[in-house]
Amino acid sequence: MNNREGMISMLTDDGSMVDFFVLEETRINGKNYLMVTDSQEEEDGECYILKDISRPEDSEAIYEFVEDDEELDFLYRIFLELVSDMEIDLKP
């Protein structure tokens, strides 16, 4: 993963790089989470929640998509509250 101001780049399984724009971040129960989107423009974009799964000895953060429905629902509600003052229209 490469991290630039407000943006992260992730290496996919097929070896290509994908850029995401960070909307918000939080730490819950010792884990870091990011809410990211694939679009920086005001157009509709997909929104994802990523979990930092790196170990302390890792030189860079390692993120994975949160896929567990219960965890995703819980985190979505938290992020919804965190971005409530921003002009972001989130739809589940």
mmCIF file with all atom_site columns, C-alpha atoms in Angstrom:
data_model
loop_
_atom_site.group_PDB
_atom_site.id
_atom_site.type_symbol
_atom_site.label_atom_id
_atom_site.label_alt_id
_atom_site.label_comp_id
_atom_site.label_asym_id
_atom_site.label_entity_id
_atom_site.label_seq_id
_atom_site.pdbx_PDB_ins_code
_atom_site.Cartn_x
_atom_site.Cartn_y
_atom_site.Cartn_z
_atom_site.occupancy
_atom_site.B_iso_or_equiv
_atom_site.pdbx_formal_charge
_atom_site.auth_seq_id
_atom_site.auth_comp_id
_atom_site.auth_asym_id
_atom_site.auth_atom_id
_atom_site.pdbx_PDB_model_num
ATOM 1  C CA . MET A 1 1  ? 0.000   0.000  0.000   1.00 0.00 ? 1  MET A CA 1
ATOM 2  C CA . ASN A 1 2  ? 1.203   3.498  -0.836  1.00 0.00 ? 2  ASN A CA 1
ATOM 3  C CA . ASN A 1 3  ? -0.107  6.429  1.218   1.00 0.00 ? 3  ASN A CA 1
ATOM 4  C CA . ARG A 1 4  ? -0.359  10.002 -0.079  1.00 0.00 ? 4  ARG A CA 1
ATOM 5  C CA . GLU A 1 5  ? -2.155  12.867 1.611   1.00 0.00 ? 5  GLU A CA 1
ATOM 6  C CA . GLY A 1 6  ? -5.834  11.899 1.633   1.00 0.00 ? 6  GLY A CA 1
ATOM 7  C CA . MET A 1 7  ? -5.286  8.972  -0.716  1.00 0.00 ? 7  MET A CA 1
ATOM 8  C CA . ILE A 1 8  ? -4.132  5.392  -0.483  1.00 0.00 ? 8  ILE A CA 1
ATOM 9  C CA . SER A 1 9  ? -3.080  3.059  -3.262  1.00 0.00 ? 9  SER A CA 1
ATOM 10 C CA . MET A 1 10 ? -3.602  -0.659 -2.845  1.00 0.00 ? 10 MET A CA 1
ATOM 11 C CA . LEU A 1 11 ? -2.122  -3.535 -4.776  1.00 0.00 ? 11 LEU A CA 1
ATOM 12 C CA . THR A 1 12 ? -4.814  -5.923 -6.009  1.00 0.00 ? 12 THR A CA 1
ATOM 13 C CA . ASP A 1 13 ? -4.519  -9.694 -6.283  1.00 0.00 ? 13 ASP A CA 1
ATOM 14 C CA . ASP A 1 14 ? -3.834  -9.357 -10.019 1.00 0.00 ? 14 ASP A CA 1
ATOM 15 C CA . GLY A 1 15 ? -0.929  -6.941 -9.406  1.00 0.00 ? 15 GLY A CA 1
ATOM 16 C CA . SER A 1 16 ? -2.599  -3.692 -10.457 1.00 0.00 ? 16 SER A CA 1
ATOM 17 C CA . MET A 1 17 ? -2.760  -0.568 -8.294  1.00 0.00 ? 17 MET A CA 1
ATOM 18 C CA . VAL A 1 18 ? -6.103  0.956  -7.249  1.00 0.00 ? 18 VAL A CA 1
ATOM 19 C CA . ASP A 1 19 ? -6.391  4.429  -5.709  1.00 0.00 ? 19 ASP A CA 1
ATOM 20 C CA . PHE A 1 20 ? -8.869  5.268  -2.962  1.00 0.00 ? 20 PHE A CA 1
ATOM 21 C CA . PHE A 1 21 ? -9.626  8.617  -1.368  1.00 0.00 ? 21 PHE A CA 1
ATOM 22 C CA . VAL A 1 22 ? -9.863  8.596  2.429   1.00 0.00 ? 22 VAL A CA 1
ATOM 23 C CA . LEU A 1 23 ? -13.095 10.107 3.720   1.00 0.00 ? 23 LEU A CA 1
ATOM 24 C CA . GLU A 1 24 ? -12.612 9.345  7.416   1.00 0.00 ? 24 GLU A CA 1
ATOM 25 C CA . GLU A 1 25 ? -10.627 7.177  9.775   1.00 0.00 ? 25 GLU A CA 1
ATOM 26 C CA . THR A 1 26 ? -11.170 5.865  13.278  1.00 0.00 ? 26 THR A CA 1
ATOM 27 C CA . ARG A 1 27 ? -9.704  3.456  15.814  1.00 0.00 ? 27 ARG A CA 1
ATOM 28 C CA . ILE A 1 28 ? -11.974 0.941  17.538  1.00 0.00 ? 28 ILE A CA 1
ATOM 29 C CA . ASN A 1 29 ? -10.852 -1.776 19.962  1.00 0.00 ? 29 ASN A CA 1
ATOM 30 C CA . GLY A 1 30 ? -7.214  -1.260 18.995  1.00 0.00 ? 30 GLY A CA 1
ATOM 31 C CA . LYS A 1 31 ? -7.846  -1.557 15.234  1.00 0.00 ? 31 LYS A CA 1
ATOM 32 C CA . ASN A 1 32 ? -7.590  1.228  12.675  1.00 0.00 ? 32 ASN A CA 1
ATOM 33 C CA . TYR A 1 33 ? -10.347 1.573  10.085  1.00 0.00 ? 33 TYR A CA 1
ATOM 34 C CA . LEU A 1 34 ? -10.663 3.759  7.010   1.00 0.00 ? 34 LEU A CA 1
ATOM 35 C CA . MET A 1 35 ? -13.743 4.794  5.086   1.00 0.00 ? 35 MET A CA 1
ATOM 36 C CA . VAL A 1 36 ? -12.629 5.287  1.489   1.00 0.00 ? 36 VAL A CA 1
ATOM 37 C CA . THR A 1 37 ? -14.186 5.996  -1.883  1.00 0.00 ? 37 THR A CA 1
ATOM 38 C CA . ASP A 1 38 ? -13.104 5.351  -5.435  1.00 0.00 ? 38 ASP A CA 1
ATOM 39 C CA . SER A 1 39 ? -14.192 8.841  -6.564  1.00 0.00 ? 39 SER A CA 1
ATOM 40 C CA . GLN A 1 40 ? -12.911 12.211 -5.430  1.00 0.00 ? 40 GLN A CA 1
ATOM 41 C CA . GLU A 1 41 ? -15.383 14.120 -7.557  1.00 0.00 ? 41 GLU A CA 1
ATOM 42 C CA . GLU A 1 42 ? -18.922 15.012 -6.494  1.00 0.00 ? 42 GLU A CA 1
ATOM 43 C CA . GLU A 1 43 ? -20.235 12.194 -8.662  1.00 0.00 ? 43 GLU A CA 1
ATOM 44 C CA . ASP A 1 44 ? -21.491 8.976  -7.192  1.00 0.00 ? 44 ASP A CA 1
ATOM 45 C CA . GLY A 1 45 ? -18.742 6.646  -6.110  1.00 0.00 ? 45 GLY A CA 1
ATOM 46 C CA . GLU A 1 46 ? -18.488 3.396  -4.244  1.00 0.00 ? 46 GLU A CA 1
ATOM 47 C CA . CYS A 1 47 ? -17.658 3.582  -0.545  1.00 0.00 ? 47 CYS A CA 1
ATOM 48 C CA . TYR A 1 48 ? -15.644 0.910  1.282   1.00 0.00 ? 48 TYR A CA 1
ATOM 49 C CA . ILE A 1 49 ? -14.479 0.280  4.820   1.00 0.00 ? 49 ILE A CA 1
ATOM 50 C CA . LEU A 1 50 ? -10.953 -1.028 5.243   1.00 0.00 ? 50 LEU A CA 1
ATOM 51 C CA . LYS A 1 51 ? -9.381  -2.599 8.331   1.00 0.00 ? 51 LYS A CA 1
ATOM 52 C CA . ASP A 1 52 ? -5.676  -2.312 9.161   1.00 0.00 ? 52 ASP A CA 1
ATOM 53 C CA . ILE A 1 53 ? -4.409  -5.854 9.627   1.00 0.00 ? 53 ILE A CA 1
ATOM 54 C CA . SER A 1 54 ? -0.698  -5.018 9.772   1.00 0.00 ? 54 SER A CA 1
ATOM 55 C CA . ARG A 1 55 ? 1.532   -6.157 12.595  1.00 0.00 ? 55 ARG A CA 1
ATOM 56 C CA . PRO A 1 56 ? 3.732   -3.780 14.607  1.00 0.00 ? 56 PRO A CA 1
ATOM 57 C CA . GLU A 1 57 ? 6.837   -4.989 12.754  1.00 0.00 ? 57 GLU A CA 1
ATOM 58 C CA . ASP A 1 58 ? 5.340   -4.213 9.297   1.00 0.00 ? 58 ASP A CA 1
ATOM 59 C CA . SER A 1 59 ? 6.912   -1.149 7.677   1.00 0.00 ? 59 SER A CA 1
ATOM 60 C CA . GLU A 1 60 ? 3.641   -0.149 5.961   1.00 0.00 ? 60 GLU A CA 1
ATOM 61 C CA . ALA A 1 61 ? 0.000   -0.500 6.902   1.00 0.00 ? 61 ALA A CA 1
ATOM 62 C CA . ILE A 1 62 ? -1.786  -3.476 5.379   1.00 0.00 ? 62 ILE A CA 1
ATOM 63 C CA . TYR A 1 63 ? -5.504  -3.044 4.796   1.00 0.00 ? 63 TYR A CA 1
ATOM 64 C CA . GLU A 1 64 ? -8.244  -5.456 3.839   1.00 0.00 ? 64 GLU A CA 1
ATOM 65 C CA . PHE A 1 65 ? -11.866 -4.845 2.928   1.00 0.00 ? 65 PHE A CA 1
ATOM 66 C CA . VAL A 1 66 ? -14.281 -5.465 5.791   1.00 0.00 ? 66 VAL A CA 1
ATOM 67 C CA . GLU A 1 67 ? -16.579 -8.201 4.493   1.00 0.00 ? 67 GLU A CA 1
ATOM 68 C CA . ASP A 1 68 ? -18.279 -9.526 7.620   1.00 0.00 ? 68 ASP A CA 1
ATOM 69 C CA . ASP A 1 69 ? -21.855 -8.170 7.472   1.00 0.00 ? 69 ASP A CA 1
ATOM 70 C CA . GLU A 1 70 ? -22.195 -7.660 11.222  1.00 0.00 ? 70 GLU A CA 1
ATOM 71 C CA . GLU A 1 71 ? -18.849 -5.862 11.525  1.00 0.00 ? 71 GLU A CA 1
ATOM 72 C CA . LEU A 1 72 ? -19.608 -3.819 8.395   1.00 0.00 ? 72 LEU A CA 1
ATOM 73 C CA . ASP A 1 73 ? -23.005 -2.712 9.729   1.00 0.00 ? 73 ASP A CA 1
ATOM 74 C CA . PHE A 1 74 ? -21.480 -1.693 13.064  1.00 0.00 ? 74 PHE A CA 1
ATOM 75 C CA . LEU A 1 75 ? -18.679 0.268  11.382  1.00 0.00 ? 75 LEU A CA 1
ATOM 76 C CA . TYR A 1 76 ? -21.038 1.864  8.867   1.00 0.00 ? 76 TYR A CA 1
ATOM 77 C CA . ARG A 1 77 ? -23.093 3.347  11.700  1.00 0.00 ? 77 ARG A CA 1
ATOM 78 C CA . ILE A 1 78 ? -19.952 4.701  13.373  1.00 0.00 ? 78 ILE A CA 1
ATOM 79 C CA . PHE A 1 79 ? -18.636 6.243  10.159  1.00 0.00 ? 79 PHE A CA 1
ATOM 80 C CA . LEU A 1 80 ? -22.077 7.653  9.362   1.00 0.00 ? 80 LEU A CA 1
ATOM 81 C CA . GLU A 1 81 ? -21.916 9.587  12.633  1.00 0.00 ? 81 GLU A CA 1
ATOM 82 C CA . LEU A 1 82 ? -18.317 10.701 11.996  1.00 0.00 ? 82 LEU A CA 1
ATOM 83 C CA . VAL A 1 83 ? -19.121 12.150 8.554   1.00 0.00 ? 83 VAL A CA 1
ATOM 84 C CA . SER A 1 84 ? -22.494 13.634 9.529   1.00 0.00 ? 84 SER A CA 1
ATOM 85 C CA . ASP A 1 85 ? -21.108 17.188 9.382   1.00 0.00 ? 85 ASP A CA 1
ATOM 86 C CA . MET A 1 86 ? -19.590 16.641 5.926   1.00 0.00 ? 86 MET A CA 1
ATOM 87 C CA . GLU A 1 87 ? -21.479 17.011 2.684   1.00 0.00 ? 87 GLU A CA 1
ATOM 88 C CA . ILE A 1 88 ? -21.449 13.275 2.023   1.00 0.00 ? 88 ILE A CA 1
ATOM 89 C CA . ASP A 1 89 ? -24.617 11.367 1.202   1.00 0.00 ? 89 ASP A CA 1
ATOM 90 C CA . LEU A 1 90 ? -24.059 7.754  2.260   1.00 0.00 ? 90 LEU A CA 1
ATOM 91 C CA . LYS A 1 91 ? -26.487 5.060  1.223   1.00 0.00 ? 91 LYS A CA 1
ATOM 92 C CA . PRO A 1 92 ? -26.214 1.494  2.526   1.00 0.00 ? 92 PRO A CA 1
#
